[in-house]
Coordinates of C-alpha atoms in Angstrom, one line a residue:
M1 CA 124.1 140.8 99.6
G2 CA 124.6 144.5 98.6
Q3 CA 127.5 144.7 101.1
N4 CA 129.4 141.7 99.6
R5 CA 132.1 143.3 97.5
V6 CA 134.3 140.3 96.7
V7 CA 134.0 138.2 93.6
I8 CA 135.1 134.5 93.6
E9 CA 135.6 132.8 90.2
H10 CA 137.3 129.8 88.6
V11 CA 137.7 127.7 91.7
S12 CA 139.9 124.8 90.7
P13 CA 140.0 121.8 90.6
Q14 CA 136.5 120.8 89.7
I15 CA 135.2 118.4 87.1
N16 CA 132.4 119.3 84.7
C17 CA 131.5 122.4 86.8
G18 CA 131.4 120.4 90.0
Q19 CA 129.2 117.5 88.6
F20 CA 131.7 114.9 89.6
P21 CA 134.2 114.6 92.5
I22 CA 137.9 115.0 92.0
K23 CA 140.1 112.2 93.3
R24 CA 142.8 111.9 95.9
T25 CA 144.2 109.2 98.2
L26 CA 145.4 109.2 101.8
G27 CA 148.6 111.2 102.1
E28 CA 147.9 113.1 98.9
S29 CA 147.3 116.8 99.2
I30 CA 144.9 118.9 97.2
R31 CA 145.8 122.4 95.9
I32 CA 142.8 124.7 95.6
S33 CA 143.1 127.9 93.4
A34 CA 140.6 130.6 92.7
D35 CA 140.4 134.1 91.1
I36 CA 139.4 136.5 93.9
F37 CA 139.0 140.3 93.5
S38 CA 137.0 143.3 94.5
D39 CA 136.4 146.9 93.6
G40 CA 138.9 149.5 94.7
H41 CA 142.3 148.8 96.3
D42 CA 141.4 147.2 99.6
K43 CA 143.3 144.2 100.7
L44 CA 141.5 140.9 100.7
Y45 CA 141.6 137.7 102.7
A46 CA 140.4 134.2 101.6
N47 CA 140.0 130.8 103.1
V48 CA 139.2 127.3 101.8
L49 CA 136.6 125.6 103.9
W50 CA 136.7 121.8 103.8
K51 CA 135.2 118.9 105.7
H52 CA 134.4 115.2 105.5
K53 CA 130.9 114.8 104.3
N54 CA 129.9 113.0 107.5
H55 CA 131.2 115.8 109.7
R56 CA 129.2 118.9 110.7
S57 CA 132.0 121.5 111.3
W58 CA 134.2 122.9 108.6
K59 CA 138.0 123.2 108.7
K60 CA 139.7 126.4 107.4
E61 CA 142.8 126.7 105.3
K62 CA 144.2 130.2 104.7
M63 CA 144.6 131.1 101.0
H64 CA 147.7 132.9 99.8
F65 CA 147.8 135.6 97.1
S66 CA 149.9 134.4 94.1
G67 CA 149.6 137.3 91.7
N68 CA 147.1 138.5 89.1
D69 CA 144.1 138.1 91.4
S70 CA 144.9 134.4 91.9
W71 CA 144.8 132.8 95.4
T72 CA 145.9 129.2 96.4
A73 CA 145.7 127.0 99.4
E74 CA 146.6 123.4 100.1
F75 CA 145.4 120.8 102.5
T76 CA 145.7 117.0 103.1
P77 CA 142.6 114.9 103.8
E78 CA 142.7 112.8 106.9
K79 CA 140.7 109.7 106.1
T80 CA 138.9 108.0 103.2
G81 CA 135.5 109.0 102.0
I82 CA 133.8 112.0 100.3
Y83 CA 135.0 115.5 101.3
L84 CA 133.4 118.9 100.5
Y85 CA 135.3 122.1 99.9
T86 CA 134.5 125.6 98.9
V87 CA 136.0 129.1 99.1
I88 CA 135.1 132.2 101.2
A89 CA 136.6 135.7 100.9
G90 CA 136.1 139.2 102.1
I91 CA 137.7 142.7 102.5
D92 CA 140.6 142.6 105.0
H93 CA 139.8 145.9 106.7
L94 CA 142.5 145.5 109.4
S95 CA 145.3 144.9 106.9
T96 CA 144.1 147.7 104.6
W97 CA 144.0 150.1 107.6
Y98 CA 147.4 148.9 108.8
S99 CA 149.1 149.2 105.4
D100 CA 147.7 152.8 104.9
L101 CA 148.7 153.7 108.4
L102 CA 152.4 152.7 107.8
K103 CA 152.5 154.7 104.6
K104 CA 151.3 157.8 106.5
I105 CA 153.8 157.3 109.4
E106 CA 156.5 157.0 106.8
A107 CA 155.4 160.2 105.1
S108 CA 155.2 162.0 108.6
Q109 CA 151.5 162.7 108.0
P110 CA 148.9 163.2 110.9
I111 CA 147.6 159.8 112.0
M112 CA 145.3 160.5 115.0
N113 CA 142.1 159.9 113.1
D114 CA 143.6 156.7 111.6
L115 CA 144.6 155.5 115.0
K116 CA 141.0 156.0 116.3
T117 CA 139.7 154.2 113.2
G118 CA 142.0 151.3 114.0
A119 CA 140.9 151.3 117.6
R120 CA 137.2 150.9 116.5
L121 CA 138.2 148.0 114.3
L122 CA 140.0 146.4 117.1
K123 CA 137.6 146.9 119.9
R124 CA 135.2 144.2 118.8
L125 CA 138.1 141.8 119.4
S126 CA 139.2 143.3 122.7
R127 CA 138.7 140.0 124.5
I128 CA 141.9 138.9 122.9
K129 CA 144.8 139.8 125.2
K130 CA 147.2 141.0 122.5
I131 CA 144.5 143.4 121.2
E132 CA 144.1 144.9 124.7
E133 CA 147.8 145.6 124.7
I134 CA 147.7 147.3 121.3
L135 CA 144.6 149.4 122.3
Q136 CA 146.3 150.6 125.5
L137 CA 149.4 151.8 123.5
I138 CA 147.8 152.8 120.2
E139 CA 147.7 156.5 121.0
T140 CA 151.2 156.7 122.5
E141 CA 154.7 156.8 120.9
K142 CA 155.3 153.2 122.2
G143 CA 152.1 152.2 120.3
I144 CA 153.4 153.7 117.1
E145 CA 156.7 151.8 117.5
L146 CA 154.7 148.6 118.1
L147 CA 152.7 149.2 115.0
K148 CA 155.8 149.5 112.9
K149 CA 157.0 146.0 113.8
P150 CA 156.5 143.4 111.0
Q151 CA 155.2 140.8 113.4
T152 CA 152.3 143.2 114.3
G153 CA 151.2 143.3 110.7
K154 CA 151.3 139.5 110.5
F155 CA 149.4 139.2 113.7
L156 CA 146.6 141.6 112.5
S157 CA 146.3 139.8 109.2
T158 CA 146.0 136.4 110.8
L159 CA 143.5 137.9 113.3
F160 CA 141.2 139.0 110.6
H161 CA 141.3 135.6 108.9
N162 CA 140.3 133.9 112.2
Y163 CA 137.6 136.5 113.1
P164 CA 136.2 137.8 109.8
E165 CA 133.3 140.1 109.4
E166 CA 131.0 137.3 108.4
Q167 CA 128.1 139.5 107.3
F168 CA 130.3 140.8 104.5
L169 CA 131.8 137.5 103.4
T170 CA 131.4 136.2 99.9
R171 CA 131.0 132.4 99.6
Y172 CA 131.5 130.5 96.4
H173 CA 128.2 129.3 95.1
K174 CA 129.1 125.6 95.1
E175 CA 130.3 123.0 97.5
L176 CA 132.6 120.8 95.5
E177 CA 133.3 117.2 96.2
M178 CA 136.5 115.1 96.5
E179 CA 136.7 111.3 96.8
V180 CA 139.6 110.1 99.0
S181 CA 140.5 106.5 98.5
R182 CA 143.0 104.2 100.2
I183 CA 146.5 104.3 99.0
K184 CA 146.2 101.2 96.7
A185 CA 144.0 103.3 94.4
R186 CA 147.1 105.4 93.7
F187 CA 149.9 102.8 94.2
S188 CA 149.5 99.2 93.2
T189 CA 151.5 96.5 91.4
W190 CA 149.4 93.9 89.5
Y191 CA 150.1 90.4 88.4
E192 CA 147.6 88.6 86.2
L193 CA 147.5 84.8 85.7
F194 CA 145.1 82.1 84.7
P195 CA 144.5 79.9 87.7
R196 CA 143.6 76.9 85.5
S197 CA 147.2 77.0 84.1
T198 CA 148.9 76.6 87.5
S199 CA 149.1 72.8 87.9
K200 CA 152.5 71.3 88.0
R201 CA 151.2 68.2 86.2
K202 CA 151.0 68.6 82.4
G203 CA 147.5 68.3 81.1
S204 CA 145.9 68.9 84.5
H205 CA 143.5 71.7 85.4
G206 CA 145.0 74.1 87.9
T207 CA 143.2 74.8 91.2
F208 CA 143.1 77.5 93.9
K209 CA 145.4 75.3 96.0
D210 CA 147.9 75.3 93.1
C211 CA 147.7 79.1 93.1
Q212 CA 148.4 79.1 96.8
K213 CA 151.8 77.5 96.1
L214 CA 152.7 80.3 93.8
L215 CA 152.2 83.1 96.3
P216 CA 155.8 83.1 97.6
E217 CA 157.1 83.5 94.1
I218 CA 154.6 86.2 93.1
A219 CA 155.4 88.1 96.4
S220 CA 159.2 87.7 95.8
M221 CA 158.7 89.6 92.5
G222 CA 157.1 92.4 94.4
F223 CA 153.5 92.3 93.3
D224 CA 150.7 93.2 95.8
V225 CA 147.6 92.5 93.6
L226 CA 146.9 89.1 92.1
Y227 CA 144.3 89.3 89.4
F228 CA 142.4 86.3 88.0
P229 CA 140.3 86.2 84.8
P230 CA 136.7 85.0 85.6
I231 CA 136.7 82.0 88.0
H232 CA 133.1 81.0 87.4
P233 CA 131.6 77.9 85.5
I234 CA 132.1 78.1 81.8
G235 CA 129.4 77.5 79.3
I236 CA 129.2 74.4 77.0
E237 CA 127.0 75.7 74.2
H238 CA 129.0 77.4 71.4
R239 CA 132.2 76.9 73.5
K240 CA 135.3 78.3 71.7
G241 CA 138.2 76.0 70.8
K242 CA 142.0 76.6 70.8
N243 CA 143.1 79.8 69.2
N244 CA 139.5 81.1 69.2
Q245 CA 138.3 78.4 66.8
I246 CA 134.5 78.4 66.4
K247 CA 134.2 74.7 67.1
S248 CA 135.7 73.2 70.2
H249 CA 136.8 69.6 70.9
K250 CA 135.9 67.5 73.9
N251 CA 138.6 68.6 76.3
D252 CA 138.8 72.3 75.3
P253 CA 138.1 74.3 78.5
G254 CA 136.5 77.3 76.7
S255 CA 136.9 81.0 77.5
P256 CA 136.5 82.0 81.1
W257 CA 134.6 85.1 79.9
A258 CA 131.8 82.8 78.7
I259 CA 130.3 82.7 82.2
G260 CA 127.6 80.3 83.4
S261 CA 126.5 76.7 83.0
K262 CA 124.3 74.2 84.8
E263 CA 126.9 74.4 87.6
G264 CA 126.1 78.0 88.4
G265 CA 126.6 81.6 87.3
H266 CA 128.4 84.7 88.5
D267 CA 128.2 83.8 92.2
A268 CA 129.6 80.3 91.6
V269 CA 133.1 78.9 91.3
H270 CA 134.3 76.7 88.5
P271 CA 134.3 73.2 90.1
Q272 CA 137.7 72.3 88.6
L273 CA 139.3 75.3 90.3
G274 CA 137.9 74.2 93.7
T275 CA 135.3 75.5 96.1
L276 CA 134.2 78.9 97.3
E277 CA 135.9 77.9 100.6
D278 CA 139.1 77.2 98.7
Y279 CA 139.0 80.7 97.2
R280 CA 138.4 82.2 100.6
E281 CA 141.4 80.3 101.9
L282 CA 143.5 81.5 99.1
H283 CA 142.4 85.0 99.9
K284 CA 143.5 84.6 103.5
E285 CA 146.9 83.2 102.5
A286 CA 147.5 85.9 100.0
K287 CA 147.1 88.5 102.7
K288 CA 150.0 86.9 104.6
F289 CA 152.2 87.8 101.7
G290 CA 150.9 91.3 101.3
I291 CA 148.8 90.4 98.3
E292 CA 145.2 91.2 97.6
L293 CA 143.1 89.2 95.1
A294 CA 141.3 91.0 92.4
L295 CA 138.2 89.5 90.8
D296 CA 137.2 89.9 87.2
L297 CA 133.7 91.4 86.9
A298 CA 132.3 90.4 83.5
F299 CA 128.6 91.2 83.2
Q300 CA 127.8 88.8 80.4
C301 CA 126.6 85.2 80.0
S302 CA 127.2 82.0 78.1
P303 CA 124.2 80.7 76.2
D304 CA 123.6 78.1 79.0
H305 CA 123.9 80.5 82.0
P306 CA 121.0 79.9 84.4
Y307 CA 119.8 83.5 83.9
I308 CA 118.8 82.7 80.3
K309 CA 116.0 80.4 81.5
E310 CA 115.3 82.1 84.8
H311 CA 115.1 85.7 83.4
P312 CA 114.6 85.6 79.6
E313 CA 113.3 89.2 79.9
W314 CA 116.9 90.4 80.6
F315 CA 118.1 89.4 77.1
L316 CA 117.4 90.2 73.4
W317 CA 115.8 87.4 71.3
Q318 CA 115.9 86.8 67.6
P319 CA 112.8 86.4 65.4
D320 CA 113.6 82.7 65.2
G321 CA 113.4 82.3 69.0
T322 CA 117.1 82.1 69.7
V323 CA 118.8 84.4 72.1
R324 CA 121.0 87.1 70.5
Y325 CA 124.7 86.6 71.1
A326 CA 127.3 89.3 71.2
E327 CA 128.5 90.9 67.9
N328 CA 130.8 93.7 66.7
P329 CA 130.3 93.2 63.0
P330 CA 131.8 91.5 61.3
K331 CA 133.1 89.8 64.5
K332 CA 130.8 87.4 66.2
Y333 CA 131.0 86.0 69.7
Q334 CA 128.7 83.0 69.7
D335 CA 129.8 82.0 73.3
I336 CA 128.7 85.3 74.8
V337 CA 125.2 86.7 75.4
P338 CA 125.0 90.3 76.6
F339 CA 122.4 91.7 78.9
D340 CA 119.7 94.0 77.5
F341 CA 120.0 97.0 79.7
E342 CA 117.1 98.6 78.0
C343 CA 114.7 95.8 79.0
A344 CA 111.5 96.7 80.8
D345 CA 112.7 94.9 83.9
W346 CA 116.0 96.8 84.1
K347 CA 115.6 97.6 87.8
S348 CA 115.6 93.9 88.9
L349 CA 118.6 93.4 86.5
W350 CA 120.5 96.2 88.2
D351 CA 119.6 94.8 91.7
E352 CA 120.8 91.3 90.8
L353 CA 124.1 92.6 89.5
K354 CA 124.6 94.6 92.6
R355 CA 123.8 91.4 94.6
I356 CA 126.6 89.6 92.7
V357 CA 129.2 92.3 93.6
L358 CA 128.2 92.4 97.3
F359 CA 128.3 88.6 97.4
W360 CA 132.0 88.7 96.4
C361 CA 132.6 91.6 98.8
K362 CA 131.3 89.5 101.6
S363 CA 133.8 86.8 100.5
G364 CA 136.6 89.3 101.1
V365 CA 137.1 90.8 97.6
R366 CA 137.9 94.5 97.6
I367 CA 139.3 95.0 94.1
F368 CA 137.4 94.4 90.9
R369 CA 138.8 94.5 87.4
V370 CA 135.7 95.3 85.3
D371 CA 135.5 93.8 81.8
N372 CA 134.4 96.2 79.0
P373 CA 132.4 98.7 81.2
H374 CA 132.0 101.0 78.1
T375 CA 129.5 98.4 76.7
K376 CA 127.1 98.9 79.6
P377 CA 125.2 102.1 80.6
F378 CA 127.2 104.8 82.4
A379 CA 124.2 105.5 84.8
F380 CA 124.4 101.8 85.8
W381 CA 128.1 102.0 86.8
Q382 CA 127.7 105.3 88.6
W383 CA 124.8 103.8 90.7
L384 CA 126.5 100.4 91.2
I385 CA 129.9 101.8 92.4
A386 CA 128.2 104.3 94.7
E387 CA 126.0 101.5 96.2
V388 CA 128.9 99.1 96.7
K389 CA 131.1 101.8 98.3
T390 CA 128.3 102.7 100.7
D391 CA 128.7 99.2 102.3
Y392 CA 132.3 98.6 101.4
P393 CA 134.0 102.0 101.1
D394 CA 137.5 100.5 100.6
T395 CA 136.4 98.7 97.3
L396 CA 138.4 99.6 94.2
F397 CA 137.3 99.3 90.6
L398 CA 139.7 99.0 87.6
S399 CA 138.1 99.9 84.2
E400 CA 139.2 97.7 81.3
A401 CA 137.9 100.0 78.6
F402 CA 140.1 100.2 75.5
T403 CA 137.8 102.7 73.9
R404 CA 137.6 106.3 72.8
P405 CA 139.3 108.9 75.1
K406 CA 136.1 110.7 76.1
V407 CA 134.4 107.5 77.0
M408 CA 137.4 106.3 79.0
Q409 CA 137.5 109.6 80.8
H410 CA 133.8 109.6 81.6
L411 CA 134.1 106.2 83.2
A412 CA 136.7 107.6 85.5
K413 CA 134.5 110.6 86.3
I414 CA 131.6 108.4 87.4
G415 CA 133.5 106.3 89.9
F416 CA 136.1 104.0 88.5
D417 CA 139.3 104.2 90.6
Q418 CA 141.8 103.1 87.9
S419 CA 141.8 102.7 84.2
Y420 CA 143.6 100.8 81.5
T421 CA 145.2 103.1 79.0
Y422 CA 146.6 103.5 75.6
F423 CA 150.2 103.0 76.9
T424 CA 150.3 99.6 75.3
W425 CA 150.3 101.3 71.9
R426 CA 152.5 104.3 72.7
N427 CA 156.0 103.6 71.3
T428 CA 157.7 106.7 70.0
K429 CA 159.3 109.4 72.2
K430 CA 156.7 112.0 71.2
E431 CA 153.8 109.6 71.7
L432 CA 155.1 108.7 75.2
E433 CA 155.9 112.2 76.3
D434 CA 152.6 113.6 75.2
Y435 CA 150.7 110.8 76.8
F436 CA 152.6 110.9 80.1
Q437 CA 152.0 114.7 80.4
E438 CA 148.3 114.3 79.5
L439 CA 147.8 111.7 82.3
A440 CA 149.9 113.6 84.8
S441 CA 147.5 116.5 84.6
S442 CA 144.3 114.5 85.2
E443 CA 142.3 115.2 88.4
Y444 CA 140.2 112.0 88.1
L445 CA 141.7 109.3 85.8
R446 CA 144.3 107.2 87.5
P447 CA 146.1 105.2 84.8
N448 CA 147.2 101.6 85.2
F449 CA 149.9 100.8 82.7
W450 CA 150.0 97.2 81.2
P451 CA 152.8 96.3 78.8
N452 CA 150.8 93.2 77.8
T453 CA 147.4 91.6 78.5
P454 CA 145.8 88.3 77.5
D455 CA 144.2 90.2 74.6
I456 CA 147.2 92.2 73.6
L457 CA 150.7 91.1 72.6
P458 CA 152.0 94.4 71.3
Q459 CA 154.1 94.4 68.1
F460 CA 157.0 96.0 70.0
L461 CA 157.2 92.9 72.1
Q462 CA 157.1 90.5 69.1
Q463 CA 160.7 91.4 68.3
K464 CA 162.1 88.4 70.2
K465 CA 164.3 90.8 72.1
R466 CA 164.8 90.9 75.9
Q467 CA 165.7 94.5 75.8
A468 CA 162.3 95.4 74.3
Y469 CA 160.6 93.8 77.3
V470 CA 162.9 95.5 79.8
A471 CA 162.3 98.9 78.2
R472 CA 158.5 98.5 78.4
L473 CA 158.7 97.2 82.0
V474 CA 160.7 100.2 83.2
L475 CA 158.4 102.7 81.4
A476 CA 155.3 101.1 82.8
A477 CA 156.7 100.8 86.4
T478 CA 158.1 104.3 86.6
A479 CA 155.8 106.5 84.6
S480 CA 152.6 105.3 86.3
S481 CA 152.3 104.5 90.0
N482 CA 149.8 101.7 89.1
Y483 CA 151.0 99.1 86.6
G484 CA 150.7 95.4 85.9
I485 CA 151.8 92.5 83.8
Y486 CA 150.2 89.4 82.4
G487 CA 152.3 86.5 83.4
P488 CA 154.1 84.3 83.1
C489 CA 153.9 85.4 79.4
F490 CA 155.7 88.6 80.2
E491 CA 158.6 87.4 82.4
Y492 CA 159.0 84.4 80.1
M493 CA 159.1 86.9 77.2
E494 CA 156.5 85.0 75.1
H495 CA 156.6 86.7 71.7
S496 CA 154.7 84.5 69.2
S497 CA 151.5 86.0 67.7
L498 CA 148.6 84.0 66.3
E499 CA 149.4 85.3 62.8
E500 CA 151.2 88.2 61.1
N501 CA 150.0 91.7 62.0
S502 CA 148.0 90.2 64.9
E503 CA 148.2 91.1 68.6
E504 CA 146.7 87.8 69.7
Y505 CA 149.0 85.4 71.5
L506 CA 149.6 82.1 69.7
N507 CA 148.0 79.3 71.8
S508 CA 146.3 81.9 74.0
E509 CA 145.4 81.0 77.5
K510 CA 142.0 82.5 76.9
Y511 CA 141.1 79.3 75.1
E512 CA 143.3 76.5 76.5
I513 CA 145.2 75.4 79.6
R514 CA 148.9 76.1 79.4
H515 CA 151.6 74.1 81.2
W516 CA 154.3 76.6 82.1
E517 CA 158.0 75.7 82.5
A518 CA 160.5 78.5 83.0
P519 CA 162.9 79.0 80.2
K520 CA 166.6 79.5 80.8
E521 CA 166.3 83.2 80.8
T522 CA 163.5 85.1 82.5
L523 CA 162.9 88.6 83.8
K524 CA 161.9 87.5 87.3
E525 CA 165.0 89.0 89.0
L526 CA 164.8 92.3 87.1
I527 CA 161.0 92.6 87.8
A528 CA 161.8 92.0 91.5
L529 CA 164.4 94.7 91.4
V530 CA 162.2 97.2 89.7
N531 CA 159.3 96.6 92.0
A532 CA 161.7 97.0 95.0
I533 CA 162.8 100.3 93.6
R534 CA 159.1 101.4 93.4
K535 CA 158.4 100.4 97.0
G536 CA 161.6 102.1 98.3
N537 CA 161.1 105.4 96.5
A538 CA 158.1 107.6 97.2
A539 CA 158.6 109.5 94.0
L540 CA 157.4 106.4 92.1
Q541 CA 154.3 106.0 94.2
F542 CA 152.5 109.0 92.5
T543 CA 151.6 109.6 88.9
R544 CA 150.9 113.3 88.6
N545 CA 154.4 114.3 89.6
L546 CA 156.1 113.5 86.2
T547 CA 158.4 116.2 84.6
I548 CA 159.8 115.6 81.1
I549 CA 163.6 116.1 80.9
P550 CA 164.5 117.2 77.4
N551 CA 167.3 115.5 75.6
D552 CA 168.8 115.6 72.1
N553 CA 168.1 112.0 70.9
P554 CA 164.7 110.9 69.5
Q555 CA 165.4 107.3 70.5
I556 CA 165.8 108.3 74.2
I557 CA 163.0 109.4 76.6
S558 CA 163.9 110.9 80.0
Y559 CA 161.8 112.2 82.8
A560 CA 161.9 113.0 86.5
K561 CA 159.7 112.1 89.4
Q562 CA 159.8 113.8 92.8
S563 CA 158.0 113.0 96.0
P564 CA 155.4 115.5 97.3
I565 CA 157.7 116.7 100.1
N566 CA 160.7 116.9 97.7
D567 CA 162.8 114.4 99.7
N568 CA 163.0 111.8 97.0
L569 CA 164.0 112.6 93.4
L570 CA 164.5 110.1 90.6
M571 CA 165.5 110.6 86.9
I572 CA 164.5 107.9 84.5
V573 CA 166.2 107.4 81.1
V574 CA 165.0 104.7 78.7
C575 CA 166.3 103.7 75.3
L576 CA 163.4 103.2 72.8
D577 CA 165.7 101.5 70.2
P578 CA 166.1 97.8 71.1
Q579 CA 168.8 97.2 68.4
H580 CA 171.4 100.0 68.8
T581 CA 173.4 101.8 71.5
Q582 CA 172.0 105.4 71.9
S583 CA 173.6 108.4 73.6
G584 CA 172.7 112.0 74.2
W585 CA 172.7 115.0 76.5
L586 CA 170.0 115.6 79.1
S587 CA 168.9 119.2 79.6
I588 CA 168.0 119.1 83.3
P589 CA 165.6 121.6 84.6
S590 CA 167.7 122.1 87.7
E591 CA 165.7 125.0 89.3
Q592 CA 162.4 123.2 88.8
L593 CA 163.8 120.1 90.4
G594 CA 165.5 121.9 93.3
L595 CA 169.1 121.0 92.2
P596 CA 172.2 123.1 92.7
T597 CA 173.7 124.5 89.5
D598 CA 177.0 125.7 91.1
Q599 CA 177.8 122.5 93.0
P600 CA 178.2 118.9 92.1
Y601 CA 175.7 116.3 93.2
L602 CA 175.6 112.5 93.2
V603 CA 173.4 110.2 91.2
Q604 CA 173.2 106.5 91.6
D605 CA 171.7 104.1 89.0
L606 CA 169.4 101.9 91.0
L607 CA 169.4 99.2 88.3
S608 CA 173.2 98.8 88.0
G609 CA 174.4 100.3 91.2
D610 CA 176.8 102.7 89.3
K611 CA 177.4 106.2 90.7
Y612 CA 178.1 109.4 88.9
M613 CA 178.9 113.0 89.8
W614 CA 176.9 115.6 87.9
Q615 CA 176.9 119.3 87.9
G616 CA 175.0 122.0 86.0
N617 CA 172.0 121.7 83.7
S618 CA 173.3 119.0 81.4
A619 CA 174.5 115.4 81.6
F620 CA 175.7 112.9 79.1
I621 CA 174.1 109.5 79.0
E622 CA 174.7 106.4 76.9
L623 CA 172.5 103.2 76.9
N624 CA 173.5 99.9 75.4
P625 CA 170.1 98.0 75.2
F626 CA 172.0 94.7 75.0
V627 CA 173.3 95.4 78.5
I628 CA 170.3 97.2 79.9
P629 CA 168.2 99.8 78.1
A630 CA 167.4 102.0 81.0
H631 CA 168.7 104.0 84.0
I632 CA 166.8 104.8 87.1
F633 CA 168.9 107.5 88.8
K634 CA 168.4 108.4 92.4
V635 CA 169.6 111.9 93.0
C636 CA 171.4 113.1 96.2
K637 CA 170.8 116.8 96.0
K638 CA 173.4 117.8 98.6
M639 CA 177.0 116.5 99.0
I640 CA 178.5 116.0 102.4
K641 CA 181.0 118.6 103.4
E642 CA 183.9 118.5 105.9
Q643 CA 181.8 120.5 108.3
Q644 CA 179.5 117.5 108.7
F645 CA 182.5 115.2 109.7
D646 CA 182.1 114.1 113.3
Y647 CA 185.4 115.6 114.6
F648 CA 185.3 118.8 112.5
M649 CA 185.9 121.8 114.9

């Protein structure tokens, strides 16, 4: 302990002082930094140690000095699961000796004692052939010439990193964790629909077999996750009517989130949708189109859910003997009964809810969209997600928590793989820029951008303008690598709200079955194009790589995204004004993006196909929202010269 001279501080990244794991996906590297210093002027060396939690041996990555006592290293995890990483450092006696020796040789000072000191340092490594060669020559003129060679210094430095004096090493006092998930945690394209609204016959209840017929169309638009609201039996008691009316009529189907009836609960399928076997068949068919099914996980009950009678201890009861339904005063949700997570029998409640999730995992589900997780205990979610991933490590959980920022962030820390965000309500240039940069710096919250949801028809989309929908589509699909739309409301550009200053859809599918017929104009082709651009450009498959490009127009937002290996660069420009043509000058951070400033380069708009030659740090752009309110420029950094022509000699 007394011989350990090196100090290691501020190892990053880490969350809550190492309380929670940071997050990465396959193919995504992690950059570790630390402040490392010692007394005196000796040279240091440092390594990152990392390993999969299930492995015994550690791997080593050399850290590089980056100035001001800061050191960095980068590595890429090889498979999914939990990884551990930490930092070790020590005095690099060989490099220190070698550096001082060269200075003395340069100054023509006596070096015999220094050579013997170096020999002692090297003798413990004499089993290495190169060291034997240096030791034999070290006291001769040839040895001095050998020592002067730059490659010798590099060799000695590398040598000490590989064979350190372990008794003098300092090791960071924590082993930090990183959770590595499959790529879909980072890059996914979601489509939400109500399966009961998929029948071709007006007035009929849709089925899983009807959904199966829609798979080619959904796949052709480029979606790889198909998400359904709850597919379970719906309660009869206090069933909601159309447009959220308190009283329902005979044929009103009710809200899918009022789960449970005499026909079953959370592990049952609504009989009008089909059977559990039908659902499994849909799951298999979807896979053929590259689509995964996502299941809604809503841990709440209708007043006639079987749990109410079988486990009354799991609920709160009023003094008059009635079960307490959900409230958010003054709002009342008479068709929903929440669990009492403070009940005395909480452990059996937790176990039952875990059984439900594992039941659906056994049926093939690997993605869950979790309804309002912020209304259940954090400890429950941390336990449940860890338990499920023990048996099914490829399972993903999307948090639908439109709540306060710190609550949303904590849910991400404790295990949720993706999160809904405030993107839906970010409209101005400053709001969007600030939010994009905030999310791009997160080590644990993976945003999933939704321009609309069954609960939210944003006011920006209520303008009855195609260009408003296109702008929000491009923003969602390019700023975040995970995004989704609620359809067919989005591609059909449904814009009617329940009432003025409301974000509720008129005739919402939450309370009635809709019969959809495509209007003359839809966004299907454009959505397919945007999603094809996402799949064909690695830069759009990451979120934390966004760089704001300044411009001089408050109605235009511009940003760049570049792939991790810098072989794919896109610049996105979006007009935020759906009513007027807007223009301005981009101030391109050429050096940061690796662009030449003294030579022209080619950009191609992937939306229109148009090509332009740009040069320098500025470019003029103009967007007519009535044509298309966005550019997605693909940048070709280097122009082909005559020397690359086949017959150039």
